[in-house]
Coordinates of C-alpha atoms in Angstrom, one line a residue:
Chain A
M26 CA -73.0 2.0 -6.6
E27 CA -69.2 2.1 -7.2
K28 CA -67.1 2.9 -4.1
Q29 CA -65.3 6.2 -3.9
I30 CA -61.6 6.1 -5.1
I31 CA -59.3 7.1 -2.2
L32 CA -55.9 6.4 -3.7
T33 CA -54.8 6.4 -7.3
V34 CA -51.4 5.3 -8.5
Q35 CA -50.2 5.9 -12.0
N36 CA -47.2 4.4 -13.7
I37 CA -45.0 3.9 -10.7
V38 CA -41.4 3.0 -11.5
K39 CA -38.7 2.4 -8.8
Y40 CA -35.0 1.5 -9.1
Y41 CA -32.7 0.2 -6.4
D42 CA -29.0 0.4 -7.4
N43 CA -29.9 0.7 -11.1
Q44 CA -32.1 -2.3 -10.9
K45 CA -35.8 -1.8 -11.7
V46 CA -37.9 -3.2 -8.7
L47 CA -41.2 -1.7 -9.8
N48 CA -42.3 -1.3 -13.4
A49 CA -45.3 0.8 -14.5
I50 CA -47.7 0.0 -11.7
D51 CA -51.2 1.5 -11.9
L52 CA -53.9 0.8 -9.3
E53 CA -56.8 2.3 -7.4
V54 CA -57.7 1.9 -3.8
R55 CA -61.4 2.4 -3.0
A56 CA -63.2 3.2 0.2
G57 CA -64.0 0.2 2.4
T58 CA -62.1 -2.2 0.1
V59 CA -59.5 -4.7 1.1
L60 CA -56.8 -4.9 -1.6
A61 CA -54.6 -7.9 -1.1
L62 CA -51.1 -7.8 -2.6
M63 CA -49.7 -11.2 -3.3
G64 CA -46.6 -12.4 -5.0
P65 CA -43.2 -14.1 -4.3
N66 CA -40.5 -12.5 -2.1
G67 CA -38.7 -9.8 -4.0
S68 CA -41.7 -9.0 -6.3
G69 CA -41.8 -5.4 -5.0
K70 CA -44.9 -5.6 -2.7
T71 CA -43.3 -3.9 0.3
T72 CA -41.6 -1.2 -1.9
L73 CA -45.0 -0.5 -3.5
I74 CA -46.8 0.0 -0.2
K75 CA -43.9 2.2 1.0
I76 CA -44.4 4.4 -2.1
L77 CA -48.2 4.3 -1.7
S78 CA -47.8 5.5 1.9
S79 CA -45.2 8.2 1.0
L80 CA -42.4 6.5 3.0
E81 CA -40.4 6.3 -0.1
E82 CA -40.3 8.3 -3.3
A83 CA -40.9 6.7 -6.7
D84 CA -38.4 7.4 -9.5
K85 CA -41.3 7.9 -11.8
G86 CA -45.1 8.1 -11.6
E87 CA -47.7 9.7 -9.4
V88 CA -49.8 8.9 -6.3
Y89 CA -53.1 10.8 -5.8
Y90 CA -55.0 10.9 -2.5
Q91 CA -58.6 11.8 -3.0
G92 CA -57.7 13.4 -6.3
E93 CA -54.8 15.4 -5.0
L94 CA -51.3 14.7 -6.2
I95 CA -48.9 13.8 -3.4
N96 CA -45.7 15.8 -3.5
K97 CA -43.0 17.0 -1.1
E98 CA -45.2 19.8 0.2
N99 CA -48.2 17.8 1.2
S100 CA -46.7 14.4 1.9
L101 CA -46.5 15.0 5.7
N102 CA -50.2 15.9 5.8
F103 CA -50.9 12.7 3.7
R104 CA -48.8 10.5 6.0
R105 CA -51.0 11.8 8.9
Q106 CA -54.0 10.3 7.2
I107 CA -52.6 6.8 7.0
G108 CA -51.9 3.9 9.3
F109 CA -49.2 1.2 8.9
I110 CA -49.0 -2.2 10.5
W111 CA -45.5 -3.5 10.0
Q112 CA -44.4 -7.1 9.4
K113 CA -42.0 -6.8 12.4
T114 CA -43.3 -4.6 15.2
L115 CA -41.0 -1.9 16.4
L116 CA -42.1 -0.5 19.7
Y117 CA -40.1 2.3 21.4
N118 CA -38.4 2.0 24.7
A119 CA -41.3 3.6 26.6
S120 CA -44.6 2.6 28.3
V121 CA -47.4 1.2 26.3
Y122 CA -49.3 4.4 26.8
N123 CA -46.5 6.5 25.4
N124 CA -46.1 4.2 22.4
V125 CA -49.7 4.5 21.6
A126 CA -49.8 8.2 22.2
L127 CA -46.8 8.9 19.9
G128 CA -48.8 9.4 16.7
L129 CA -51.1 11.8 18.4
Q130 CA -48.2 13.7 19.9
F131 CA -46.7 14.0 16.4
R132 CA -50.0 15.6 15.3
N133 CA -49.9 18.1 18.3
Y134 CA -53.1 16.9 20.0
S135 CA -53.8 18.2 23.5
E136 CA -52.9 16.0 26.4
D137 CA -56.6 15.5 27.4
K138 CA -57.5 14.4 23.9
I139 CA -54.5 12.1 23.7
K140 CA -55.5 10.5 27.0
D141 CA -59.1 10.0 25.9
K142 CA -58.1 8.5 22.5
V143 CA -55.4 6.3 23.9
D144 CA -57.6 4.9 26.7
S145 CA -60.5 4.1 24.3
T146 CA -58.1 2.4 21.8
L147 CA -56.4 0.3 24.5
D148 CA -59.9 -0.6 25.7
R149 CA -60.9 -1.6 22.1
L150 CA -57.9 -4.0 22.0
G151 CA -58.4 -5.3 25.5
I152 CA -54.9 -4.1 26.7
V153 CA -55.8 -1.4 29.3
D154 CA -54.0 -3.4 32.0
L155 CA -50.7 -3.1 30.0
K156 CA -50.9 0.7 29.9
E157 CA -48.0 1.4 32.3
R158 CA -45.8 -1.5 31.2
N159 CA -42.7 -0.9 29.2
A160 CA -43.6 -2.0 25.6
K161 CA -40.3 -3.7 25.1
S162 CA -41.0 -6.1 28.0
L163 CA -44.2 -7.5 26.5
S164 CA -44.7 -10.8 24.7
G165 CA -44.8 -10.9 20.9
G166 CA -48.7 -11.1 20.8
Q167 CA -49.0 -8.2 23.3
Q168 CA -46.6 -6.1 21.3
Q169 CA -48.6 -6.7 18.1
K170 CA -51.7 -5.5 20.0
V171 CA -49.9 -2.3 21.1
S172 CA -48.6 -1.8 17.5
I173 CA -52.2 -2.1 16.2
A174 CA -53.5 0.2 18.9
R175 CA -50.8 2.7 17.9
T176 CA -52.0 2.6 14.3
L177 CA -55.7 2.8 15.0
V178 CA -55.5 5.6 17.6
T179 CA -55.0 8.2 14.9
D180 CA -58.2 7.2 13.0
P181 CA -56.3 6.4 9.7
Q182 CA -58.2 7.0 6.5
I183 CA -56.2 4.2 4.8
I184 CA -54.4 1.2 6.5
F185 CA -51.4 -0.5 5.1
I186 CA -50.6 -3.9 6.5
D187 CA -47.3 -5.7 5.6
E188 CA -47.5 -9.5 6.0
P189 CA -49.4 -9.7 9.3
N190 CA -48.9 -13.5 9.7
T191 CA -45.2 -13.5 9.9
S192 CA -44.1 -14.6 13.4
L193 CA -47.5 -14.1 14.9
D194 CA -49.5 -16.4 17.1
L195 CA -53.0 -17.5 16.1
E196 CA -54.7 -15.1 18.5
S197 CA -52.8 -12.1 17.0
I198 CA -53.6 -13.3 13.4
E199 CA -57.3 -13.5 14.3
L200 CA -57.1 -10.0 15.9
V201 CA -55.5 -8.5 12.8
E202 CA -58.2 -10.1 10.6
K203 CA -61.0 -8.8 12.9
I204 CA -59.5 -5.3 12.7
I205 CA -59.3 -5.6 8.9
K206 CA -63.0 -6.5 8.8
E207 CA -64.1 -3.8 11.2
E208 CA -62.2 -1.1 9.6
S209 CA -63.1 -1.9 6.0
Q210 CA -66.8 -2.2 7.1
A211 CA -66.4 1.3 8.5
G212 CA -65.3 2.5 5.0
V213 CA -61.5 2.5 5.6
P214 CA -59.6 1.0 2.6
I215 CA -57.0 -1.6 3.5
V216 CA -53.9 -2.5 1.5
L217 CA -52.8 -5.9 2.7
I218 CA -49.6 -7.8 1.8
T219 CA -50.1 -11.4 2.4
H220 CA -48.6 -14.8 1.5
N221 CA -51.6 -16.6 2.9
F222 CA -54.1 -17.2 0.1
Y223 CA -56.9 -18.2 2.4
Q224 CA -56.6 -14.8 4.0
A225 CA -56.5 -13.1 0.6
K226 CA -59.6 -15.1 -0.4
N227 CA -61.6 -14.5 2.8
L228 CA -60.7 -10.9 3.5
G229 CA -59.8 -9.5 0.1
D230 CA -62.2 -7.7 -2.2
E231 CA -59.5 -7.4 -4.9
I232 CA -56.3 -9.3 -5.4
I233 CA -53.2 -7.9 -7.1
F234 CA -50.6 -10.5 -8.0
M235 CA -47.1 -9.2 -8.5
K236 CA -44.0 -10.8 -10.0
E237 CA -40.6 -9.2 -10.6
G238 CA -41.9 -5.7 -10.0
E239 CA -44.8 -6.0 -12.3
K240 CA -48.5 -6.3 -11.8
V241 CA -49.5 -9.7 -13.3
T242 CA -53.2 -9.7 -12.4
H243 CA -55.8 -7.5 -10.7
E244 CA -59.1 -9.1 -10.1
T245 CA -61.6 -10.4 -7.5
P246 CA -60.7 -13.4 -5.3
A247 CA -63.3 -15.5 -7.1
E248 CA -61.8 -14.8 -10.5
F249 CA -58.3 -15.1 -9.2
F250 CA -58.6 -18.4 -7.5
E251 CA -60.6 -19.9 -10.5
Q252 CA -58.3 -18.9 -13.2
R253 CA -54.9 -18.3 -11.8
E254 CA -54.0 -21.4 -9.8
E255 CA -50.7 -21.7 -11.6
L256 CA -49.6 -18.4 -9.9
L257 CA -50.1 -19.8 -6.4
R258 CA -47.1 -22.0 -6.7
Y259 CA -45.0 -18.8 -6.6
V260 CA -46.4 -17.7 -3.2
Chain B
M8 CA 1.8 -14.8 49.4
D9 CA 3.1 -12.7 52.3
Y10 CA 4.4 -10.2 49.8
I11 CA 1.0 -9.8 48.2
L12 CA -0.8 -9.5 51.6
E13 CA 1.7 -7.0 52.9
G14 CA 1.3 -5.0 49.7
L15 CA -2.5 -5.1 50.0
S16 CA -2.4 -4.0 53.7
A17 CA -0.1 -1.1 52.7
A18 CA -2.4 -0.2 49.8
L19 CA -5.5 -0.1 52.1
R20 CA -3.6 2.0 54.7
L21 CA -2.7 4.5 52.0
L22 CA -6.3 4.6 50.7
F23 CA -7.9 5.0 54.1
N24 CA -5.4 7.7 55.1
L25 CA -6.3 9.6 51.8
N26 CA -2.7 9.9 50.8
P27 CA -2.4 13.3 49.1
E28 CA -0.2 12.1 46.3
I29 CA -2.5 9.2 45.5
R30 CA -5.4 11.6 45.5
E31 CA -3.6 14.0 43.2
I32 CA -2.7 11.2 40.7
A33 CA -6.3 9.9 40.7
L34 CA -7.8 13.3 40.2
L35 CA -5.4 14.2 37.3
S36 CA -6.2 10.8 35.6
I37 CA -9.9 11.4 35.9
M38 CA -9.6 15.0 34.7
V39 CA -7.4 14.1 31.7
S40 CA -9.6 11.1 30.6
T41 CA -12.9 12.9 31.2
S42 CA -11.7 15.8 29.0
S43 CA -10.4 13.6 26.2
T44 CA -13.6 11.5 26.2
L45 CA -15.8 14.6 26.2
I46 CA -13.9 16.1 23.2
A47 CA -14.0 12.8 21.4
S48 CA -17.7 12.5 22.0
L49 CA -18.5 16.1 20.9
L50 CA -16.6 15.3 17.6
G51 CA -17.4 11.6 17.3
I52 CA -21.1 11.4 17.8
P53 CA -22.0 13.8 15.0
L54 CA -19.4 12.2 12.8
G55 CA -20.8 8.8 13.5
F56 CA -24.2 10.1 12.6
V57 CA -23.0 11.6 9.4
V58 CA -21.2 8.4 8.3
A59 CA -24.2 6.3 9.2
H60 CA -26.9 8.5 7.7
Y61 CA -25.5 9.8 4.5
D62 CA -24.3 7.9 1.4
F63 CA -21.2 9.3 -0.2
Q64 CA -18.2 8.1 -2.2
G65 CA -15.5 6.5 -0.1
K66 CA -17.9 5.7 2.8
G67 CA -16.7 2.0 2.8
I68 CA -13.1 3.1 3.0
I69 CA -13.8 5.5 5.9
I70 CA -15.5 2.7 7.8
T71 CA -12.6 0.3 7.2
I72 CA -10.1 2.9 8.4
L73 CA -12.2 3.6 11.5
N74 CA -12.4 -0.1 12.3
T75 CA -8.6 -0.4 11.9
L76 CA -8.1 2.6 14.2
L77 CA -10.1 0.8 16.9
S78 CA -7.1 -1.5 17.5
L79 CA -4.5 1.3 17.3
P80 CA -1.7 0.6 19.8
T81 CA -1.5 3.4 22.4
V82 CA 2.3 3.7 21.8
V83 CA 1.7 4.3 18.1
V84 CA -0.7 7.2 19.0
G85 CA 1.9 8.3 21.5
L86 CA 4.6 8.3 18.8
L87 CA 2.4 10.2 16.4
V88 CA 1.4 12.9 19.0
F89 CA 5.0 13.1 20.2
S90 CA 6.2 13.8 16.6
F91 CA 3.8 16.7 16.3
I92 CA 4.2 18.3 19.7
S93 CA 7.9 17.8 20.4
N94 CA 10.2 20.8 20.0
Q95 CA 11.0 19.9 16.4
G96 CA 7.5 19.0 15.5
P97 CA 5.0 21.3 13.7
L98 CA 3.1 22.1 16.9
G99 CA 6.3 22.4 19.0
N100 CA 5.8 26.1 19.7
L101 CA 2.6 25.3 21.6
E102 CA 4.7 23.6 24.3
L103 CA 2.3 20.7 24.8
L104 CA 4.9 18.0 25.4
Y105 CA 4.9 16.7 29.0
T106 CA 1.7 18.6 29.9
P107 CA -1.7 17.2 30.7
L108 CA -3.0 19.0 27.5
G109 CA -0.7 16.8 25.5
I110 CA -2.1 13.7 27.1
I111 CA -5.6 14.9 26.5
M112 CA -4.7 15.5 22.8
G113 CA -3.4 11.9 22.5
Q114 CA -6.2 10.3 24.4
T115 CA -8.8 12.2 22.2
I116 CA -7.2 10.6 19.1
L117 CA -7.4 7.2 20.9
A118 CA -11.1 7.7 21.9
L119 CA -12.4 9.3 18.7
P120 CA -12.5 6.1 16.5
I121 CA -14.2 4.2 19.3
V122 CA -16.9 6.8 19.7
V123 CA -17.4 7.2 15.9
T124 CA -17.5 3.5 15.1
L125 CA -19.7 2.4 18.0
S126 CA -22.1 5.3 17.5
L127 CA -22.2 4.7 13.8
N128 CA -23.0 1.0 14.4
V129 CA -25.8 1.8 16.9
I130 CA -27.4 4.4 14.5
K131 CA -27.0 2.3 11.4
E132 CA -28.5 -0.8 13.0
S133 CA -31.7 0.8 14.0
E134 CA -32.1 4.0 11.9
D135 CA -34.2 2.7 8.9
K136 CA -36.7 0.9 11.1
I137 CA -37.0 3.6 13.7
I138 CA -37.4 6.4 11.0
D139 CA -39.8 4.4 8.8
T140 CA -42.0 3.5 11.8
A141 CA -42.0 7.2 13.0
L142 CA -42.8 8.5 9.6
S143 CA -45.6 6.0 9.2
L144 CA -47.0 7.2 12.5
G145 CA -47.2 10.8 11.1
A146 CA -43.9 12.2 12.3
S147 CA -42.2 15.0 10.4
K148 CA -38.6 14.4 9.4
K149 CA -37.4 16.4 12.4
Q150 CA -39.7 14.6 14.8
A151 CA -38.4 11.3 13.4
M152 CA -34.8 12.3 13.9
I153 CA -35.5 13.3 17.5
L154 CA -37.1 10.0 18.2
L155 CA -34.1 8.2 16.6
F156 CA -31.7 10.0 19.0
K157 CA -34.0 9.2 22.0
E158 CA -34.0 5.5 21.0
V159 CA -30.2 5.2 20.4
R160 CA -29.1 7.4 23.4
F161 CA -28.2 4.5 25.6
G162 CA -26.3 2.8 22.8
I163 CA -24.3 6.0 22.2
L164 CA -23.7 6.3 26.0
G165 CA -22.3 2.8 25.8
A166 CA -19.9 4.0 23.1
V167 CA -18.8 7.0 25.2
I168 CA -18.2 4.8 28.3
T169 CA -16.3 2.2 26.3
A170 CA -14.0 5.1 25.0
Y171 CA -13.6 6.3 28.6
G172 CA -12.6 2.8 29.7
R173 CA -10.0 2.7 27.0
V174 CA -8.4 6.0 27.8
I175 CA -8.4 5.8 31.6
G176 CA -6.6 2.4 31.3
E177 CA -4.0 3.2 28.7
V178 CA -0.4 3.6 29.7
G179 CA 1.8 3.8 26.6
L180 CA 0.6 7.2 25.4
S181 CA 0.5 8.9 28.8
M182 CA 4.1 7.8 29.4
M183 CA 5.4 9.0 26.0
V184 CA 3.6 12.3 25.8
G185 CA 3.2 13.1 29.5
G186 CA 6.5 11.8 30.7
N187 CA 5.2 10.7 34.1
I188 CA 6.3 13.9 35.8
R189 CA 5.4 13.9 39.5
R190 CA 2.6 16.3 40.3
V191 CA 2.3 17.4 36.6
T192 CA 1.5 14.5 34.3
R193 CA 1.6 11.4 36.5
T194 CA -1.5 9.4 35.9
L195 CA -2.8 6.2 37.6
T196 CA -1.4 3.9 35.0
T197 CA 2.0 5.5 34.6
A198 CA 2.4 5.7 38.4
I199 CA 1.4 2.0 38.8
A200 CA 4.1 1.1 36.2
M201 CA 6.7 3.2 37.9
E202 CA 6.0 2.4 41.5
T203 CA 5.8 -1.3 40.9
S204 CA 9.2 -1.3 39.1
K205 CA 10.6 0.7 42.0
G206 CA 9.4 -2.1 44.4
E207 CA 6.7 0.1 45.9
F208 CA 4.1 -2.6 45.5
G209 CA 1.7 -1.3 48.1
F210 CA 1.6 2.1 46.4
G211 CA 1.1 0.6 43.0
L212 CA -1.7 -1.7 44.4
A213 CA -3.5 1.3 46.0
L214 CA -3.5 3.1 42.6
G215 CA -4.7 -0.2 40.9
I216 CA -7.6 -0.4 43.4
I217 CA -8.6 3.1 42.4
L218 CA -8.4 2.3 38.7
M219 CA -10.5 -0.9 39.2
T220 CA -13.0 1.1 41.3
I221 CA -13.3 3.6 38.5
A222 CA -13.8 0.8 35.9
L223 CA -16.4 -0.8 38.1
A224 CA -18.3 2.5 38.6
I225 CA -18.2 3.1 34.8
N226 CA -19.7 -0.3 34.1
L227 CA -22.4 0.2 36.8
V228 CA -23.4 3.4 35.3
L229 CA -23.6 1.8 31.9
H230 CA -25.6 -1.1 33.3
Y231 CA -28.0 1.3 35.0
F232 CA -28.8 3.1 31.8
Q233 CA -29.0 0.0 29.6
E234 CA -31.0 -2.2 32.0
V235 CA -32.7 -0.3 34.8
R236 CA -33.9 2.6 32.7
T237 CA -35.5 0.4 30.0

C-alpha cells in the first residue's frame, strides 16, 4: 500500500539577488519516509527545506500540507506542525527546561502540560539531570541533545534535519540517527540534508540529488548508488 | 613623589569630608551624562533595530556614516552644537549655551552613533539565526521578535554603557558648550582640567577618583549582566 502524501511541492523557484537558486522543484514527502537531500554546497538544499518548512517564501510555486495550500494565513499553523533540527544548534540564554519548553509556550500550552511534556522528552533523551543548567554552558553534544528535545517535545508531524553530522561527536550522530529511525517508524516523515552517503543509504527511503538549484535525480538508495556513482564525487 | 602623595592625601581628605562642591560637581556630571545617554538610547536602540532589520536604499552609506561618527572628536561636536545654540545660531533664542541642557544636547549627539552602531551590530549578528530558530519552533512573528530582544538585551545594554562611558569622560564638548561655570555647568572633567591647571592637584585628584569609581561601577554592572546573569 502506498504511503500517504504529507507534503507536496510544485514548481518551486527561488531567487537571491536576481540569481536563481532553485529551479522548478517538484517533490512529495510521504508519511514515515526518510527523504535524503544530497548535493554539493550551494546546490540549494537548505533553501529548499526552508521553503518546505515555511521559513522562507518561494518566488514561484506552491507547497501543500495534507492537500492544503500553504499561504500567509495558515503558515503559522503549518509551522506549528513541523520540527527543525539545525546544522548549528542555537540555544537561548536560559535553562535547559526553558529552552525545551519554548515551542510549547509559543503554542500556549498550560504550565502543567508543558512540565509533563518537557520532563518526558528530557527523559527520552537521557538529559533530565541537565534540566536546570543554563543551555549555553553545556558541551556541544549536550547542546545537540537539548536541541533535539526542543524539536521532539512539540510532537512534530514532519521533521527537517539540516546536515546533522557537521561538528557533532559520534554519540550525537548516533543519537540523531536513532531519532530518525524511531520517528519515521512512528509514521513521521523526515527530510534530511546530508553529505554522508552511508547515512543516506542506511536511513533514506528516497534520495534526491541536487545540483545548481535543480533536482538531478529522485530515486531509492539502491537505484541511486547503483547507477549514479558519478554524482558522488560532487558530495 | 611627595607632590603626588600630598595630592592624594588632600584628595582623600576632601572625599571623606564630603566636600559640598565636589559633591555638586559629581552629581551634575552624573545627571547630565545619564540624561544624554537615556535620550540617545531611546532614539538609538529603535534606530539601530530599523537599520539592522530592514533593507533599504542607502543603508550601506548610513552604516558608513555611523561608523565614522563613532570616532567624532568631542570638540567638533562642541563646535557644531555651539554654532547652533550660540546667540547668533538658529537655536540661539532657546538660550541653551552655558547651560546643563546644552551639554546634554551635545552629549546626546556624541552618544547616539555609539548606541545605534553597537545595537545594530548586536542585532544584525544574531537576528537571522534567532528568528529562524524561533519560527521553526512555532513562534509567530511577534513572538520571534520578543525572543530576539530578550536574547540581545545584554548586548544592547553593553552599547548603552559604552555610550555612558564615552560621555561621562568627555571634556572638550562640556568645556565649549557648558563653559565650566561654577555651580552651573562645571562637570567632573572640566573641573579636573581647570583645578589641575590652577595647581589644585588634590582637588583635581579627588574628582579623578570619583570619575574612576563611576567608570569602575559602570563596568561592574556590565560584567554582572553579561557574565553572572548568563
